[in-house]
Coordinates of C-alpha atoms in Angstrom, one line a residue:
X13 CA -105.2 67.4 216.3
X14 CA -103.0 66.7 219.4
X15 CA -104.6 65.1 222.5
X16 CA -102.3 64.3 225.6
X17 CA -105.4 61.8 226.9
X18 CA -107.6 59.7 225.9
X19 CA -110.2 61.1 228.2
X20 CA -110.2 64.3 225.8
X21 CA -111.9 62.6 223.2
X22 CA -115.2 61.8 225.1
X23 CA -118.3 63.8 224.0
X24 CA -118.7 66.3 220.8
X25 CA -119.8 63.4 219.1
X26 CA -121.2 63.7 215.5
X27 CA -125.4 64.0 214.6
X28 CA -125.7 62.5 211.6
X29 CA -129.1 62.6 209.5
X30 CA -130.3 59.1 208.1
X31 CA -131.5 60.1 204.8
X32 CA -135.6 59.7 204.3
X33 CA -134.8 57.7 201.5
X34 CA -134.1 55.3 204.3
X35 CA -136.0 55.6 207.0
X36 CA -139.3 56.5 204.7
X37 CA -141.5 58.3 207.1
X38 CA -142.7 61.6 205.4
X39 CA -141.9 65.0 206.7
X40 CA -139.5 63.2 209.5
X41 CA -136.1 64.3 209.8
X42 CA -134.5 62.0 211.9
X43 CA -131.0 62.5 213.4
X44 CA -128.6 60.0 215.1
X45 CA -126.1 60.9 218.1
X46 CA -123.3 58.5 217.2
X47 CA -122.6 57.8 220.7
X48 CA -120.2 54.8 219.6
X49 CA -117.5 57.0 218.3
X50 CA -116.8 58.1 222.1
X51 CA -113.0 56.6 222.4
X52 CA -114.1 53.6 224.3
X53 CA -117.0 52.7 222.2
X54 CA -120.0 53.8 223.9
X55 CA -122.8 56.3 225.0
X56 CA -121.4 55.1 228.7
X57 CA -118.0 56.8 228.5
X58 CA -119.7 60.0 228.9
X59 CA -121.6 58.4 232.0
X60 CA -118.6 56.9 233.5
X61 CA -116.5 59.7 233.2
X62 CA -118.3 62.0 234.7
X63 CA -118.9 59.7 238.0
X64 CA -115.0 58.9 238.3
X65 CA -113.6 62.6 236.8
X66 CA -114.4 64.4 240.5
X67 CA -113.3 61.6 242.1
X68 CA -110.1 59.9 240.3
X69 CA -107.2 61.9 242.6
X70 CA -108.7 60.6 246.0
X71 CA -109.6 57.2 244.5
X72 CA -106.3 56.8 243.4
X73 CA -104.6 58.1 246.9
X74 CA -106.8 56.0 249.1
X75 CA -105.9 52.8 246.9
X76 CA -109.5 52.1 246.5
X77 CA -111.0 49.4 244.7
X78 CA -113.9 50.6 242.0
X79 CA -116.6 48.3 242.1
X80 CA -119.9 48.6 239.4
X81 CA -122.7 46.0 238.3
X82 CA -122.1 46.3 234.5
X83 CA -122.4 43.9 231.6
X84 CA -120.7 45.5 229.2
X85 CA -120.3 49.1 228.1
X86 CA -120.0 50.4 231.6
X87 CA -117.5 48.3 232.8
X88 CA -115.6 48.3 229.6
X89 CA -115.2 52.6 230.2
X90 CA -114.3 52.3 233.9
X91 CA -111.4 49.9 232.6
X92 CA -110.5 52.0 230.2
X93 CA -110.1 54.8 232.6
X94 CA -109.2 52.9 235.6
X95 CA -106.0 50.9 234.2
X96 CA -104.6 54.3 233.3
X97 CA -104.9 55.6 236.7
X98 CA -103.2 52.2 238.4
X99 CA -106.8 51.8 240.0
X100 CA -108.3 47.9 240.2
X101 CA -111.7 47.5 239.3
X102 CA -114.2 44.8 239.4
X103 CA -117.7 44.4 237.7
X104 CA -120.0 42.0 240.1
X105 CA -122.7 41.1 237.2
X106 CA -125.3 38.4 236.5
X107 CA -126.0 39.5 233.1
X108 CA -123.4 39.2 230.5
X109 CA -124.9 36.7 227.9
X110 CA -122.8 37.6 225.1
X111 CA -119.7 35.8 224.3
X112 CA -117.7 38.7 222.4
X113 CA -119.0 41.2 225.2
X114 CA -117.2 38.9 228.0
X115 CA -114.0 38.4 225.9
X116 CA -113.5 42.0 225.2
X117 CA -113.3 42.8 229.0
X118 CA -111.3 39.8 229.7
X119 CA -108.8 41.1 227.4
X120 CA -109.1 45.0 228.9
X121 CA -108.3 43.6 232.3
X122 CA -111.6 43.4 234.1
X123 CA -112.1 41.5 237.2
X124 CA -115.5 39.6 236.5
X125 CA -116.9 37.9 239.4
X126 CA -120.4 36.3 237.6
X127 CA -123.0 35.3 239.7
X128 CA -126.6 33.5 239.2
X129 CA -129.8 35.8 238.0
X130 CA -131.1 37.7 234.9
X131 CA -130.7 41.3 236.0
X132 CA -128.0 43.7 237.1
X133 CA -131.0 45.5 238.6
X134 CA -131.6 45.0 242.6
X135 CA -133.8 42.4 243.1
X136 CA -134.8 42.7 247.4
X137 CA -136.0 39.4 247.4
X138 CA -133.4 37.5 245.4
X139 CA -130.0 36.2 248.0
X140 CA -128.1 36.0 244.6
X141 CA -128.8 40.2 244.0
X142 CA -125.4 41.9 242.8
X143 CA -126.5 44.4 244.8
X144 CA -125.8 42.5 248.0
X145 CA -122.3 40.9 247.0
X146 CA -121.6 45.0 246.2
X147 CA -122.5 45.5 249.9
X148 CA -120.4 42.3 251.3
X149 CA -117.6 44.2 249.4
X150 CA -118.0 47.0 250.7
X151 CA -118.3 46.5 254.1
X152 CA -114.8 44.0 253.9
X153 CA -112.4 46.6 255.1
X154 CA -109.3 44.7 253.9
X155 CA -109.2 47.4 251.1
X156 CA -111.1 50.4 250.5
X157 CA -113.9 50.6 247.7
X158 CA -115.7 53.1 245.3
X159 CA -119.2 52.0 244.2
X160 CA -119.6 54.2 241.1
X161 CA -123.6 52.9 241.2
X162 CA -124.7 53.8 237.7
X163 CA -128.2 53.5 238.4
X164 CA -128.5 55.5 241.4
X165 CA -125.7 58.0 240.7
X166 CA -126.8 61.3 240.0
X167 CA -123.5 62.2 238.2
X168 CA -124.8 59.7 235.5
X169 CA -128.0 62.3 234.8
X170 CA -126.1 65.7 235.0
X171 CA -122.9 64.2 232.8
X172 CA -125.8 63.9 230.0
X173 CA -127.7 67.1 230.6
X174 CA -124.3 69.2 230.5
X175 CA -122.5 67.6 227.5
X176 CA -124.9 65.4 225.5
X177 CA -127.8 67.6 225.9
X178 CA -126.5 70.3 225.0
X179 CA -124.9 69.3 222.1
X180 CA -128.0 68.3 220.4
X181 CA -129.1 71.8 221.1
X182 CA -126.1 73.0 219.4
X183 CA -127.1 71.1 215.8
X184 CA -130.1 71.8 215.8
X185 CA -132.3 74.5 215.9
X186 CA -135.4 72.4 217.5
X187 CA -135.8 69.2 218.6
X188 CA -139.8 67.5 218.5
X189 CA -138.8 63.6 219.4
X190 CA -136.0 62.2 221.3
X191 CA -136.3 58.3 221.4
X192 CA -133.9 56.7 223.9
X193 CA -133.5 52.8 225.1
X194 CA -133.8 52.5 228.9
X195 CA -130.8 51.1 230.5
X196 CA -129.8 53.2 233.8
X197 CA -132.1 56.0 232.1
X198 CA -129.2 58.6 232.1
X199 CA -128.9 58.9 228.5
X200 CA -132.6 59.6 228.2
X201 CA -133.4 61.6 231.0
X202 CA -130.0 63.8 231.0
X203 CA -130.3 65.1 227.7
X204 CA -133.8 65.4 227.3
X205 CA -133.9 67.6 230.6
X206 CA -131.9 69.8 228.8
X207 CA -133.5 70.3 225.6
X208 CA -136.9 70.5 227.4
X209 CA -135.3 74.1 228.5
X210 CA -135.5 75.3 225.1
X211 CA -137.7 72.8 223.3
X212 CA -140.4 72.9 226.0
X213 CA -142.7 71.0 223.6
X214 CA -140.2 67.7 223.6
X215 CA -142.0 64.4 223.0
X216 CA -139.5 61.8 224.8
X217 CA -140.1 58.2 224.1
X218 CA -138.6 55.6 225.9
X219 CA -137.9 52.0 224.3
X220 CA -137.5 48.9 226.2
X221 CA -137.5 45.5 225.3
X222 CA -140.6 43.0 225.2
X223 CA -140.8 41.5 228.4
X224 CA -139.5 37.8 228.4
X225 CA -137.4 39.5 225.3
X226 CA -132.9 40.3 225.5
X227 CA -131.8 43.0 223.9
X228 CA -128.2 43.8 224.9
X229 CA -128.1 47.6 226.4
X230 CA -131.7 48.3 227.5
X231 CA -133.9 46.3 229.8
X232 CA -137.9 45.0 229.7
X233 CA -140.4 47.0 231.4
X234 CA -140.7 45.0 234.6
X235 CA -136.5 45.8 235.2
X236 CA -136.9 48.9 234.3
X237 CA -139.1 49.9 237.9
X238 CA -135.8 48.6 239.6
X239 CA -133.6 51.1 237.9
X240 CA -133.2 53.7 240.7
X241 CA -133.0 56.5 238.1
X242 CA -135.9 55.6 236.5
X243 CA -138.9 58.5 236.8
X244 CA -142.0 57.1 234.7
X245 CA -143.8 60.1 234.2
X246 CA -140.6 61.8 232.5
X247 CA -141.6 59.7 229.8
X248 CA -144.7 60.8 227.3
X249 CA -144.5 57.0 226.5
X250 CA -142.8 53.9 227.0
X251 CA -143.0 51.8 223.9
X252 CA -141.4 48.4 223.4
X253 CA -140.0 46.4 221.2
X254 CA -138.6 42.6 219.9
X255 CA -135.1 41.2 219.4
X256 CA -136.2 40.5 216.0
X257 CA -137.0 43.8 215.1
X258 CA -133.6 45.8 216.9
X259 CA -131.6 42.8 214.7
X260 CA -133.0 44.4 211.5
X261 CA -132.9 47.7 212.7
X262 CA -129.5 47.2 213.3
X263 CA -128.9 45.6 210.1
X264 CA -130.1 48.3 208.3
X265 CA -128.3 51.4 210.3
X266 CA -124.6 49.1 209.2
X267 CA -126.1 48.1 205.2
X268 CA -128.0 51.5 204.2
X269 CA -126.4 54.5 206.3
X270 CA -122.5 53.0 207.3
X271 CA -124.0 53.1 210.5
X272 CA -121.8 50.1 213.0
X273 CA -124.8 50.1 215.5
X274 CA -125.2 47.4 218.0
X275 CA -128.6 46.1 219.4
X276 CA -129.7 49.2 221.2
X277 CA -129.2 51.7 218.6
X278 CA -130.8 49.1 215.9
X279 CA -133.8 48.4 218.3
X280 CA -134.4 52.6 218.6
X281 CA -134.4 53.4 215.1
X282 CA -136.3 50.4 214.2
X283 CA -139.3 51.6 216.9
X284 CA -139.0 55.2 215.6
X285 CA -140.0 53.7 212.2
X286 CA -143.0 52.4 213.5
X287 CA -143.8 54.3 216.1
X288 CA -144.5 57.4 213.4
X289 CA -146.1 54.4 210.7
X290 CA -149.0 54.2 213.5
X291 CA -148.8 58.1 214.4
X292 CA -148.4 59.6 211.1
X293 CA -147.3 63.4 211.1
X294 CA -149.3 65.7 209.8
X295 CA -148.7 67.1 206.2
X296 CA -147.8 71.0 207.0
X297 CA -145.8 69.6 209.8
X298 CA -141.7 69.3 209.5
X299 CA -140.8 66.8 212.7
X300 CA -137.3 66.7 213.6
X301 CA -136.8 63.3 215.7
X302 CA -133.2 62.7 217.5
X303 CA -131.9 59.0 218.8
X304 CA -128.7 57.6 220.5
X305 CA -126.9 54.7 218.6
X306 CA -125.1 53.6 222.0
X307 CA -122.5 51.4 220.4
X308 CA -120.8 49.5 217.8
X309 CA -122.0 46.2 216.0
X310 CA -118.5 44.3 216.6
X311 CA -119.6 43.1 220.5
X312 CA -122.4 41.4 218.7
X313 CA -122.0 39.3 216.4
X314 CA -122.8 36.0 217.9
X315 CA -125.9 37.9 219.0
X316 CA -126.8 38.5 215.5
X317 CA -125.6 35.3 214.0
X318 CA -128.0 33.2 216.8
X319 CA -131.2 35.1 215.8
X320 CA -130.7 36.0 211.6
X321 CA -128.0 32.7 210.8
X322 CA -128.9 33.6 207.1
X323 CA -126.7 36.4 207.0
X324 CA -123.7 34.3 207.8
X325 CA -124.6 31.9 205.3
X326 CA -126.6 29.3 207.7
X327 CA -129.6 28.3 207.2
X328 CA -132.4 29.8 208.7
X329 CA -134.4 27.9 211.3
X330 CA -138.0 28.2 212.6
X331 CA -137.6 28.8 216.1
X332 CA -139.9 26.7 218.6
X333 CA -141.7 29.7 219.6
X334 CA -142.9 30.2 216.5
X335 CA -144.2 26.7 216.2
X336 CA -146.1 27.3 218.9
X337 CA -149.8 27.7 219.5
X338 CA -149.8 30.4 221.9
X339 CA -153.9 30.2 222.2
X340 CA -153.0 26.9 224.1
X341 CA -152.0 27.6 227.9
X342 CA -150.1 25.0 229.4
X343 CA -151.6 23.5 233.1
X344 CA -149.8 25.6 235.9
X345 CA -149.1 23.1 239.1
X346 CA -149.4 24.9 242.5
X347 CA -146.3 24.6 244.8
X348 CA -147.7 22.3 247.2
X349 CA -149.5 20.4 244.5
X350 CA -146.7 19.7 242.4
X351 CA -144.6 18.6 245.6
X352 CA -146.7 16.2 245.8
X353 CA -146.5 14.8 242.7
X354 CA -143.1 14.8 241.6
X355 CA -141.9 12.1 244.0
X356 CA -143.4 9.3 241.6
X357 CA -140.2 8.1 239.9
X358 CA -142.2 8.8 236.4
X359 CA -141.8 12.9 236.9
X360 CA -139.0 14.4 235.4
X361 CA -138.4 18.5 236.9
X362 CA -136.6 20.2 234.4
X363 CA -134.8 23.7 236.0
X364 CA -134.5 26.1 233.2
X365 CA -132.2 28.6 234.7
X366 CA -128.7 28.7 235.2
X367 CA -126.0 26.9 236.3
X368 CA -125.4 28.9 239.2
X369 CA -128.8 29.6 240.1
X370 CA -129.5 25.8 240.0
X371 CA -126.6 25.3 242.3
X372 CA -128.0 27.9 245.1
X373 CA -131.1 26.6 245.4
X374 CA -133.0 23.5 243.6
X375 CA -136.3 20.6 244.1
X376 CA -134.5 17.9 245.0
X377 CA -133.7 15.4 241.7
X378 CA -134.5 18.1 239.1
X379 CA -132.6 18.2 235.8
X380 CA -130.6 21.5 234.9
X381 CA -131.3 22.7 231.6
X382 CA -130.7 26.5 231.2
X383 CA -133.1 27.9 229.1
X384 CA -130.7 29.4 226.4
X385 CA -129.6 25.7 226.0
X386 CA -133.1 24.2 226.1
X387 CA -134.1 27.1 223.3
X388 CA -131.4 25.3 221.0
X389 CA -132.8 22.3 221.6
X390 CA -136.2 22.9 221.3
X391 CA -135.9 23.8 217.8
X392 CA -134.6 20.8 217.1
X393 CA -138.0 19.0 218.2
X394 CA -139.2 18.0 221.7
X395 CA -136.0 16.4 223.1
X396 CA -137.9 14.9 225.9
X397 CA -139.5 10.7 226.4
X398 CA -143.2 11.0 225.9
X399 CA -143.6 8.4 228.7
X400 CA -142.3 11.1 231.7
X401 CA -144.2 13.7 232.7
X402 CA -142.4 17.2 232.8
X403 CA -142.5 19.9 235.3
X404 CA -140.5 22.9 233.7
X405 CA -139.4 25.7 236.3
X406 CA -138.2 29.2 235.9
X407 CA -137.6 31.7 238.1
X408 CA -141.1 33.3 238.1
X409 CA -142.9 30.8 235.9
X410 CA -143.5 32.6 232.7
X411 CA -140.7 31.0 230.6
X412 CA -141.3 27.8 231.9
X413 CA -145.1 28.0 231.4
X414 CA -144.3 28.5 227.6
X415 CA -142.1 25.9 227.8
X416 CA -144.7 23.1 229.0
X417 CA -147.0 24.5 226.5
X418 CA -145.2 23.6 223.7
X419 CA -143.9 20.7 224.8
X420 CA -147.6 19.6 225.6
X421 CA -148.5 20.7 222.0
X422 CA -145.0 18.4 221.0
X423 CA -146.8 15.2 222.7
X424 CA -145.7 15.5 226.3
X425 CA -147.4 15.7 229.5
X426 CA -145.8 18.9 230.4
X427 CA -146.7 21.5 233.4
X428 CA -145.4 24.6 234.7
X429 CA -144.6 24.9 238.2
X430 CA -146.6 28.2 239.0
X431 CA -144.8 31.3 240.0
X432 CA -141.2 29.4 239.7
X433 CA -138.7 28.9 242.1
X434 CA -140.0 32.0 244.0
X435 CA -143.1 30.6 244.7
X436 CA -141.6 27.3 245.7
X437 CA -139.5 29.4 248.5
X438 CA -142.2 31.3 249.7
X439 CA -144.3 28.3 250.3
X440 CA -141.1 27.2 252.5
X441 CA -140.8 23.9 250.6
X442 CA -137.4 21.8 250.2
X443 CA -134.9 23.1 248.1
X444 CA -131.2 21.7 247.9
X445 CA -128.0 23.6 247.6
X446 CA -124.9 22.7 245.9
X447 CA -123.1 25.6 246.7

């Protein structure tokens, strides 16, 4: 079949029924949108298209700049439309953690400008926000931009609702369950909007990741309530689930159904399976359940390969975490408190976030350890002199806090500086910059 563009082959993508041979819940018949066969790889194409489509002619007249604050899939679409179009884009992003993820866009052409921070979400209270670099750009009138906003943008929802809504209507002749991971919510709430019309019984489930938890594509609970799109009582429930588990869901979508899913997809189905373990359907009932795989395993293989080294042929280790005696709270040091303390040449501060968030805004003397280092090394043992005593700090306090616990539990004299770096700030203390 002859196509004159590319952009032609976004949507009509297939449903394709895991066999209950599989899966093994009874009386489930459960149906995947293969989202990943979109022509640039992802459930976002669909999302991205139909913010640029109305757009594209007067974007491309006024010699605008497109600007997003994407990680991955997002910013790898607008690329892929953008660079056909002559139009320059850049992603302004604090999130991309995965090697593969950044390497593909490099390659595509993407102007990456990384900046300190967890969350693409819009943090009000955080001076490293993408959200307020995307302002600074906007408002430099050197060269006109385009903020396609993909979790504010309306376009996002209705793109959804009017292409892959309705083609789950078009397979199937009811639809009980739709489970979707929450990103920017537009591939849940679209479609399910649109089945709702006909299927006015619809259960939708949301899935998110555990909090303190990654999972590349969909976001913990707590980022989730900065998602502008985001309407909580869409939802019949918000469930969540580990980086462990989407890893073996994941595995088993590419081993047992020749399903490439990434993270997001593996994480969905692997919920779905437990979600109708603990809410078993009813004998006389016939359920049939629908989820998005958003992408394809390639992206992720270091992802995979960190958390299940087995597979590769590594040996497996027992992460830190698990060693851990999480019945044993580590001692929380008030702001004020620990200021006090930590000028005794015996204190060591350990800052656990990253490099460029360490750089914007530090205690004075700390040590810069970002936490997906300091994870490595923890499982090697405690890494740190028995003789000093530790102050860990995060951004909040929670990783840090579990941290000092099991460094306490390791033989240290380890504390967590309550409510993080934030705290610190608010209480107005001392903090240097090497920005």
């Amino acid at each position: 079949m002859l196509y004159k563009n590319i952009t032609e082959l976004i949507g009509n993508t297939p449903l394709l029924k895991i066999d209950r041979t599989v899966h093994g819940i009874p009386n489930l018949n459960l149906y995947a949108k293969l989202e990943y066969m979109n022509p640039f790889g992802s459930v976002k194409d669909r999302a991205v298209w139909g913010i640029l489509r109305p757009d594209l002619e007067k974007i491309q007249k006024d010699g605008s700049k497109v600007l997003e604050m994407s990680s991955g899939n997002t910013a790898k679409a607008i690329q892929s439309i953008c660079s056909q179009y002559g139009i320059p884009f850049k992603t302004i992003t604090n999130r991309i953690k995965v090697q593969e993820v950044k390497d593909t866009l490099l390659l595509q052409g993407v102007e990456i400008e990384e900046l300190p921070g967890s969350s693409d979400c819009h943090d009000p209270n955080d001076p490293n926000d993408p959200l307020v670099y995307i302002h600074k750009e906007l408002t430099d009138r050197s060269q006109k931009k385009y903020f396609t906003s993909q979790y504010n943008n309306e376009r996002n929802l209705q793109e959804h609702y009017e292409t892959t809504g309705a083609e789950i209507l078009a397979d199937l002749t009811k639809v009980d369950y739709y489970f979707a991971g929450l990103g920017t919510t537009g591939s849940s709430r679209g479609p399910a909007s649109r089945i709702r019309e006909r299927d006015t019984h619809l259960k939708m489930i949301g899935v998110v990741a555990k909090k303190d938890d990654y999972i590349p594509g969909i976001r913990t609970k707590d980022e989730m309530y900065e998602v502008g799109l985001l309407q909580p009582d869409f939802y019949d429930e918000i469930v969540d689930i580990s980086a462990k588990d989407a890893t073996e869901g994941m595995i088993e979508l590419i081993r047992k159904c020749g399903v490439h899913s990434g993270p997001t997809g593996g994480a969905v189905y692997q919920k779905i399976k437990q979600y109708f373990r603990d809410n078993p359907i009813r004998e006389e009932l016939e359920i049939n359940a629908v989820f998005i795989v958003c992408d394809r395993m390639e992206n992720y293989i270091s992802y995979v390969k960190e958390r299940q080294p087995e597979i590769f042929g590594e040996d497996s280790r027992i992460s830190w975490k698990d060693r851990s005696d999480d019945t044993k709270q580590a001692t929380e040091l008030e702001p004020t408190q620990a200021s006090e303390l930590i000028h005794d040449p015996s204190w060591l501060v350990v800052d656990t976030r990253s490099p460029l968030a360490f750089k914007s805004a530090h205690i004075a003397n700390s040590l810069n350890i970002a936490y997906d280092h300091l994870d490595k090394m923890l499982n090697d043992g405690n890494p740190f002199c028995l003789s000093n005593k530790l102050l860990f700090v995060c951004a909040l306090g929670e990783k840090s806090r579990k941290i000092a616990s099991y460094c306490e539990q390791a033989g240290s004299k380890a504390y967590s500086l309550a409510g993080g770096i934030t705290s610190w700030r608010d209480k107005n203390l001392p903090l240097e910059r090497d920005l």
